[in-house]
Coordinates of C-alpha atoms and ligand atoms in Angstrom, one line a residue:
M1 CA -35.5 1.4 30.1
V2 CA -34.3 3.4 27.1
R3 CA -33.2 6.9 28.2
P4 CA -33.4 10.0 25.9
L5 CA -30.2 11.3 24.3
S6 CA -30.3 14.4 26.4
E7 CA -29.6 12.1 29.4
I8 CA -27.0 10.0 27.8
L9 CA -24.8 12.7 26.3
P10 CA -22.5 14.4 28.8
D11 CA -23.0 18.1 29.5
D12 CA -19.3 18.7 28.9
P13 CA -18.7 16.9 25.6
L14 CA -15.6 14.9 25.1
L15 CA -12.9 16.6 23.1
M16 CA -12.3 14.2 20.2
M17 CA -8.5 14.0 19.8
G18 CA -8.1 10.4 18.7
A19 CA -7.6 8.9 15.3
G20 CA -11.1 10.0 14.1
P21 CA -13.8 11.0 14.1
V22 CA -12.6 14.5 14.8
P23 CA -14.5 17.6 16.0
I24 CA -16.6 19.3 13.4
P25 CA -17.1 23.1 12.9
D26 CA -20.5 24.5 13.9
A27 CA -21.3 25.3 10.3
V28 CA -20.8 21.7 9.4
A29 CA -23.0 20.6 12.3
R30 CA -25.7 23.0 11.2
A31 CA -25.6 21.7 7.6
N32 CA -25.9 18.2 9.0
S33 CA -29.2 19.0 10.6
V34 CA -31.0 19.8 7.3
V35 CA -32.9 17.4 5.1
I36 CA -33.7 18.4 1.6
N37 CA -35.0 16.6 -1.6
H38 CA -32.3 14.3 -2.8
L39 CA -33.1 15.0 -6.4
G40 CA -34.2 18.6 -6.4
T41 CA -32.5 21.7 -7.8
T42 CA -30.9 22.6 -4.5
M43 CA -29.2 19.2 -4.4
S44 CA -28.1 19.6 -8.0
T45 CA -26.3 22.8 -7.1
I46 CA -24.8 21.1 -4.0
I47 CA -23.5 18.2 -6.0
T48 CA -21.9 20.4 -8.7
Q49 CA -20.1 22.4 -6.0
V50 CA -19.0 19.4 -4.0
K51 CA -17.4 17.9 -7.1
E52 CA -15.8 21.3 -7.9
M53 CA -14.4 21.7 -4.4
A54 CA -13.3 18.1 -4.2
R55 CA -11.3 18.5 -7.4
Y56 CA -9.4 21.3 -5.7
V57 CA -8.8 19.2 -2.6
F58 CA -7.7 16.1 -4.6
Q59 CA -5.7 18.4 -7.0
T60 CA -7.2 16.9 -10.1
R61 CA -8.9 18.0 -13.2
S62 CA -10.7 14.7 -13.6
N63 CA -14.4 14.7 -14.1
W64 CA -14.7 11.4 -12.2
V65 CA -15.3 12.6 -8.7
L66 CA -18.0 10.9 -6.7
G67 CA -19.4 10.9 -3.2
V68 CA -20.1 7.6 -1.4
A69 CA -22.7 6.9 1.3
G70 CA -20.5 4.9 3.7
P71 CA -17.3 5.0 5.7
G72 CA -13.8 5.5 4.2
S73 CA -13.8 1.7 3.8
A74 CA -16.8 1.9 1.4
A75 CA -14.8 4.4 -0.7
M76 CA -11.9 2.0 -0.5
E77 CA -14.1 -0.9 -1.6
M78 CA -15.6 1.3 -4.4
A79 CA -12.1 2.0 -5.8
I80 CA -11.0 -1.6 -5.6
S81 CA -14.1 -3.3 -6.7
N82 CA -14.4 -1.1 -9.8
L83 CA -10.8 -1.4 -10.9
V84 CA -9.9 -4.9 -9.7
R85 CA -11.6 -7.9 -11.5
P86 CA -11.4 -11.6 -10.7
Q87 CA -7.9 -12.8 -11.6
S88 CA -6.6 -9.2 -11.9
K89 CA -3.0 -9.0 -10.7
V90 CA -2.8 -6.6 -7.8
L91 CA 0.2 -5.5 -5.7
C92 CA -0.7 -4.4 -2.3
V93 CA 1.9 -2.4 -0.3
V94 CA 1.1 -3.2 3.3
N95 CA 2.5 -1.1 6.1
G96 CA -0.2 -1.8 8.7
F97 CA -3.9 -2.4 9.4
F98 CA -5.5 -0.1 6.8
S99 CA -3.3 -1.0 3.9
A100 CA -3.9 -4.7 4.8
R101 CA -7.6 -4.0 4.4
M102 CA -7.1 -3.1 0.7
A103 CA -5.3 -6.5 0.2
E104 CA -8.2 -8.2 2.0
M105 CA -10.8 -6.5 -0.2
S106 CA -8.8 -7.4 -3.3
R107 CA -8.6 -11.1 -2.2
R108 CA -12.4 -11.1 -1.7
L109 CA -12.8 -10.1 -5.3
N110 CA -10.7 -13.3 -6.3
A111 CA -7.9 -11.2 -7.6
D112 CA -4.4 -12.5 -7.9
V113 CA -2.9 -10.6 -4.9
A114 CA 0.8 -10.1 -4.2
I115 CA 1.6 -8.4 -0.9
L116 CA 4.6 -6.3 -0.3
E117 CA 4.8 -6.5 3.5
I118 CA 6.8 -3.7 5.0
D119 CA 7.7 -4.6 8.5
G120 CA 9.3 -2.6 11.2
H121 CA 6.8 0.2 11.2
R122 CA 8.4 2.2 8.4
A123 CA 7.7 3.7 5.0
A124 CA 8.0 1.6 1.8
T125 CA 11.1 2.4 -0.3
L126 CA 11.1 3.0 -4.0
D127 CA 13.6 0.1 -4.5
E128 CA 11.4 -2.5 -2.7
V129 CA 8.3 -1.4 -4.6
E130 CA 10.2 -1.5 -7.9
A131 CA 11.4 -5.1 -7.2
A132 CA 7.9 -6.1 -6.4
L133 CA 6.5 -4.5 -9.6
L134 CA 9.1 -6.4 -11.6
A135 CA 8.4 -9.6 -9.9
H136 CA 4.6 -9.5 -10.1
R137 CA 3.8 -7.2 -13.1
P138 CA 0.5 -6.1 -11.5
E139 CA -2.3 -4.2 -13.2
C140 CA -3.1 -2.3 -10.0
L141 CA -1.2 -1.2 -7.0
T142 CA -2.7 -0.3 -3.7
I143 CA -0.9 1.9 -1.1
V144 CA -1.8 4.1 1.8
Q145 CA -0.4 7.6 2.1
G146 CA -0.6 7.7 5.9
E147 CA -1.0 4.5 7.9
T148 CA -3.2 5.7 10.8
S149 CA -2.8 2.4 12.7
N150 CA 0.9 2.7 13.4
T151 CA 1.5 6.4 12.3
V152 CA 3.7 5.5 9.4
F153 CA 3.9 7.9 6.5
N154 CA 4.7 6.6 3.0
R155 CA 6.9 9.7 2.2
E156 CA 7.9 8.3 -1.2
L157 CA 4.4 8.0 -2.5
P158 CA 4.9 10.6 -5.4
A159 CA 7.9 8.6 -6.8
I160 CA 6.2 5.3 -6.1
A161 CA 3.1 6.3 -8.0
R162 CA 5.1 7.6 -11.0
L163 CA 7.2 4.4 -11.0
A164 CA 4.1 2.2 -11.0
K165 CA 2.7 4.1 -13.9
R166 CA 5.9 3.6 -15.9
H167 CA 5.3 -0.1 -15.3
G168 CA 1.8 0.3 -16.7
C169 CA 0.0 -0.2 -13.4
L170 CA -3.0 1.8 -12.0
V171 CA -2.4 3.3 -8.6
I172 CA -5.0 3.3 -5.9
V173 CA -4.2 5.5 -2.9
D174 CA -5.9 5.5 0.6
A175 CA -5.7 9.1 1.7
V176 CA -8.4 8.8 4.4
C177 CA -6.4 10.4 7.2
T178 CA -4.1 12.6 5.1
L179 CA -6.3 14.4 2.5
S180 CA -6.3 18.1 3.2
T181 CA -3.8 17.7 6.0
M182 CA -0.7 17.4 3.8
P183 CA 0.1 17.6 0.0
L184 CA -1.4 15.1 -2.3
D185 CA -1.4 16.0 -6.0
M186 CA -3.5 13.4 -7.7
D187 CA -2.8 14.5 -11.3
T188 CA 0.9 15.5 -10.9
W189 CA 1.7 12.3 -9.0
Q190 CA -0.3 10.3 -11.6
I191 CA -2.6 8.6 -9.2
D192 CA -5.6 6.7 -10.6
A193 CA -7.9 6.5 -7.6
V194 CA -7.9 8.5 -4.4
I195 CA -10.2 7.8 -1.5
T196 CA -11.0 9.6 1.7
G197 CA -13.6 9.6 4.5
G198 CA -15.4 12.5 5.9
Q199 CA -14.5 12.3 9.6
K200 CA -10.7 12.8 9.5
G201 CA -8.8 15.5 7.6
L202 CA -12.0 17.1 6.2
S203 CA -13.6 17.5 9.6
S204 CA -17.0 16.5 8.4
I205 CA -19.2 13.7 9.8
P206 CA -18.4 10.0 9.4
G207 CA -20.5 8.1 6.8
V208 CA -20.1 10.2 3.7
S209 CA -16.9 9.7 1.8
L210 CA -15.3 10.9 -1.5
I211 CA -13.5 9.2 -4.3
A212 CA -11.8 10.4 -7.5
F213 CA -10.8 8.3 -10.5
S214 CA -8.4 9.4 -13.2
D215 CA -9.4 9.3 -16.9
E216 CA -7.4 6.2 -17.4
A217 CA -9.1 4.5 -14.4
W218 CA -12.4 5.5 -15.8
E219 CA -11.6 4.0 -19.2
R220 CA -11.0 0.7 -17.5
I221 CA -14.3 1.0 -15.6
A222 CA -16.2 2.0 -18.7
Q223 CA -14.8 -0.9 -20.8
R224 CA -15.6 -3.5 -18.2
T225 CA -17.9 -6.2 -19.6
D226 CA -18.6 -8.0 -16.3
S227 CA -20.5 -6.2 -13.6
N228 CA -19.3 -5.1 -10.2
S229 CA -20.7 -7.5 -7.6
H230 CA -21.2 -4.5 -5.3
W231 CA -24.3 -2.8 -6.6
C232 CA -24.2 0.2 -4.3
L233 CA -20.5 0.8 -5.0
D234 CA -20.8 0.4 -8.8
A235 CA -19.1 3.5 -10.1
R236 CA -21.1 3.5 -13.4
L237 CA -24.4 3.4 -11.5
A238 CA -23.1 6.1 -9.1
T239 CA -22.8 8.5 -12.0
N240 CA -26.6 8.5 -12.2
F241 CA -26.7 10.5 -9.1
W242 CA -23.3 12.3 -9.1
H243 CA -23.3 13.2 -12.8
K244 CA -26.7 12.9 -14.3
G245 CA -29.1 14.3 -11.7
S246 CA -31.0 11.1 -11.4
Y247 CA -31.5 8.2 -9.0
H248 CA -29.0 5.5 -7.8
Y249 CA -29.9 5.2 -4.2
T250 CA -31.2 7.9 -1.8
A251 CA -28.1 10.0 -1.0
P252 CA -27.4 10.8 2.7
V253 CA -28.6 14.4 2.0
S254 CA -27.7 15.8 5.4
G255 CA -24.2 14.3 5.3
V256 CA -23.7 15.6 1.8
L257 CA -24.6 19.1 3.0
A258 CA -22.2 18.7 5.9
L259 CA -19.5 17.6 3.4
H260 CA -20.2 20.6 1.2
E261 CA -19.7 22.9 4.2
A262 CA -16.5 21.2 5.3
L263 CA -15.1 21.4 1.8
R264 CA -16.1 25.1 1.6
L265 CA -14.1 25.7 4.7
V266 CA -11.1 23.9 3.3
C267 CA -11.3 26.0 0.1
A268 CA -11.7 29.2 2.1
E269 CA -8.6 28.4 4.2
T270 CA -6.7 27.3 1.0
L271 CA -4.6 24.1 0.9
P272 CA -1.2 25.8 1.5
A273 CA -2.4 27.5 4.7
R274 CA -4.1 24.3 5.8
F275 CA -1.0 22.2 5.3
E276 CA 1.1 24.8 7.2
R277 CA -1.4 24.8 10.1
H278 CA -1.3 21.0 10.2
A279 CA 2.5 20.7 10.1
R280 CA 3.0 23.4 12.7
C281 CA 0.5 22.0 15.1
S282 CA 1.6 18.4 14.7
L283 CA 5.3 19.2 15.1
A284 CA 4.6 21.4 18.2
L285 CA 2.6 18.4 19.6
Q286 CA 5.5 16.0 18.9
Q287 CA 8.0 18.4 20.5
S288 CA 5.8 18.8 23.6
I289 CA 5.5 15.0 24.0
E290 CA 9.2 14.5 23.8
A291 CA 9.8 17.4 26.2
M292 CA 7.4 15.7 28.6
G293 CA 9.8 12.7 28.6
L294 CA 7.7 10.3 26.5
Q295 CA 8.8 8.6 23.2
L296 CA 7.2 9.0 19.8
F297 CA 6.5 5.6 18.2
A298 CA 7.4 6.0 14.5
P299 CA 11.0 6.7 13.4
T300 CA 11.4 10.3 12.3
A301 CA 12.0 9.5 8.6
S302 CA 8.7 7.5 8.4
R303 CA 6.6 9.5 10.8
L304 CA 3.2 10.7 9.9
N305 CA 2.0 14.1 11.1
S306 CA -1.8 13.5 10.7
V307 CA -1.8 11.0 13.6
V308 CA 0.9 11.0 16.3
G309 CA 1.8 7.7 18.0
I310 CA 3.2 7.8 21.5
E311 CA 4.8 4.9 23.3
V312 CA 3.0 4.0 26.5
P313 CA 5.5 3.5 29.4
R314 CA 6.0 -0.1 30.3
A315 CA 4.1 0.1 33.6
L316 CA 0.9 1.0 31.9
D317 CA -1.3 -0.3 29.1
N318 CA -2.9 1.9 26.5
G319 CA -6.5 1.1 27.5
Q320 CA -5.8 2.4 31.0
V321 CA -4.4 5.7 29.6
C322 CA -7.3 6.2 27.2
A323 CA -9.9 5.5 29.9
H324 CA -8.3 7.8 32.4
I325 CA -7.8 10.8 30.1
S326 CA -11.4 10.4 28.9
E327 CA -13.0 10.0 32.3
R328 CA -10.9 12.5 34.2
Y329 CA -10.1 15.2 31.6
H330 CA -12.9 14.6 29.0
V331 CA -10.3 14.2 26.2
E332 CA -10.6 11.2 23.9
I333 CA -7.5 9.7 22.4
S334 CA -7.0 6.3 20.7
G335 CA -5.2 3.1 21.5
S336 CA -3.6 1.2 18.7
F337 CA -4.5 -2.2 17.3
G338 CA -2.3 -4.3 19.6
L339 CA 0.7 -2.0 19.8
P340 CA 1.8 -0.4 23.1
V341 CA 0.9 3.0 21.8
V342 CA -1.7 5.7 22.2
R343 CA -2.5 8.0 19.3
I344 CA -3.4 11.7 19.1
G345 CA -4.9 12.9 15.9
Q346 CA -3.9 16.1 14.1
M347 CA -6.6 16.3 11.5
G348 CA -8.8 19.3 10.7
E349 CA -10.2 20.8 13.8
Q350 CA -7.9 18.9 16.0
C351 CA -5.1 21.2 14.8
R352 CA -6.2 24.2 16.9
S353 CA -4.0 25.6 19.6
H354 CA -6.7 25.5 22.3
N355 CA -7.4 21.8 21.6
L356 CA -3.6 21.1 21.8
F357 CA -3.1 22.9 25.1
R358 CA -6.0 21.0 26.6
T359 CA -4.8 17.7 25.2
V360 CA -1.2 17.9 26.2
H361 CA -2.1 19.1 29.7
A362 CA -4.6 16.2 30.0
L363 CA -2.0 13.6 28.7
G364 CA 0.7 14.8 31.1
S365 CA -1.7 15.0 34.0
T366 CA -3.0 11.5 33.2
M367 CA 0.6 10.2 33.3
R368 CA 1.2 11.8 36.6
D369 CA -2.1 10.5 38.0
L370 CA -1.1 7.0 36.9
G371 CA 2.3 7.3 38.6
V372 CA 4.6 8.0 35.6
K373 CA 7.0 10.9 36.1
V374 CA 6.7 13.5 33.4
D375 CA 7.8 17.1 33.0
L376 CA 4.6 18.9 32.3
P377 CA 5.7 22.5 32.5
T378 CA 8.6 21.9 30.0
S379 CA 6.1 20.1 27.8
M380 CA 3.6 23.0 27.8
A381 CA 6.4 25.5 27.1
A382 CA 7.6 23.4 24.2
L383 CA 4.0 23.4 22.8
E384 CA 3.7 27.1 23.1
K385 CA 7.0 27.6 21.4
G386 CA 6.2 25.2 18.6
L387 CA 2.9 26.9 17.9
Q388 CA 4.3 30.3 17.4
I389 CA 3.9 31.6 13.9
P390 CA 7.0 33.1 12.3
A391 CA 6.3 36.8 12.0
H392 CA 7.4 36.9 8.3
R393 CA 4.7 34.3 7.4
G394 CA 2.1 37.1 8.0
I395 CA -0.7 34.7 9.0
A396 CA -3.4 36.6 10.9
P397 CA -3.4 36.1 14.7
G398 CA -6.0 33.6 15.8
A399 CA -5.6 31.6 12.6
I400 CA -5.0 28.5 14.7
Ligands
PLP501 C1 -9.8 5.6 9.2 C2 -9.1 5.1 8.1 C3 -9.7 4.1 7.2 C4 -11.1 3.6 7.4 O1 -12.0 4.6 7.4 P1 -13.5 4.2 8.0 O2 -14.3 5.4 7.8 O3 -13.3 3.7 9.4 O4 -14.0 3.1 7.1 C5 -9.0 3.6 6.2 N1 -7.7 4.1 5.9 C6 -7.1 5.0 6.7 C7 -5.7 5.4 6.4 C8 -7.8 5.5 7.8 O5 -7.2 6.4 8.6

């Protein structure tokens, strides 16, 4: 017997503190409940504003900003399938699961793929990327800014992107978990394609994503004589909807309205204030975890702030920790593709002090319940201390 949703959804909703999707603001949820004409004048205003706000969030003046109906991976496939042709030489910097996905997508397009595998859960260095660029002479490079799977941050991305450009190579960046949580300056860093999903840094719903191409990337797309084998992801066809007010496929109107609202909230907060909030919350979380007596997974120099990886004590496995914290404390956190790690997200609405206090308390209590000795009071105090806003910053109380 199929039960109605009202019976299936818990009264006390789970707090979504994993690696995405993340909680959405009420205004985004309201926008997501509306259906309008996908080709009417209201939609046309929405599209214009989404592109304008997205340009600010991507830090680009490029005209070639588009929405995508689909997950972050669809935006990824749109970037790659439009820029990478059969036999194109592609260099894929692979730090983990998601950057490996870009290599797999390139392979499926029958590109000539070289992989720079970075092992040891650390960031790629400029030197190793330069050596790979010289060895393979690629037309396109793919790289992830933040590798959500193992919480590695490619800190050298700005220098890597500029270096690749000096070698005449287009740069495709996966910013699914990082966009709007930390600086990414598409134009200044000379990136040719940036992709993101809705359900992470932007705190919108999953299923509607964003992509931006540079003018140079668009040149390559416009001059292509063969056609992209992905009809839905063909960037030239997508301009029918995103630039010409006509039909490509029926856009996910509610999701686009939700994305509009999420972007509006990002713009109202401003990027500098948003980056500051993310950094402060994530560092406070990291300090509180260490104060509890647990270890962070990624080495400091390569550590991502947007998703925090925590080593699971040997006596436990991560599935057990995730199940207990969810059932007992109604907080969702994530395991990690085969690693002995649990992950707590610090993206968008996850970076709020009330969510952090509840999460750290739930994690420490879970450890105690499962027989691991932790120092929860010291951990909570470290969180409180880390969250305090330096008075000279002048941020209004309640901002987090
Ligand atoms: C989540 C994520 C993806 C995949 O996004 P989906 O919406 O699940 O397709 C890709 N890259 C990174 C870095 C991510 O965090």
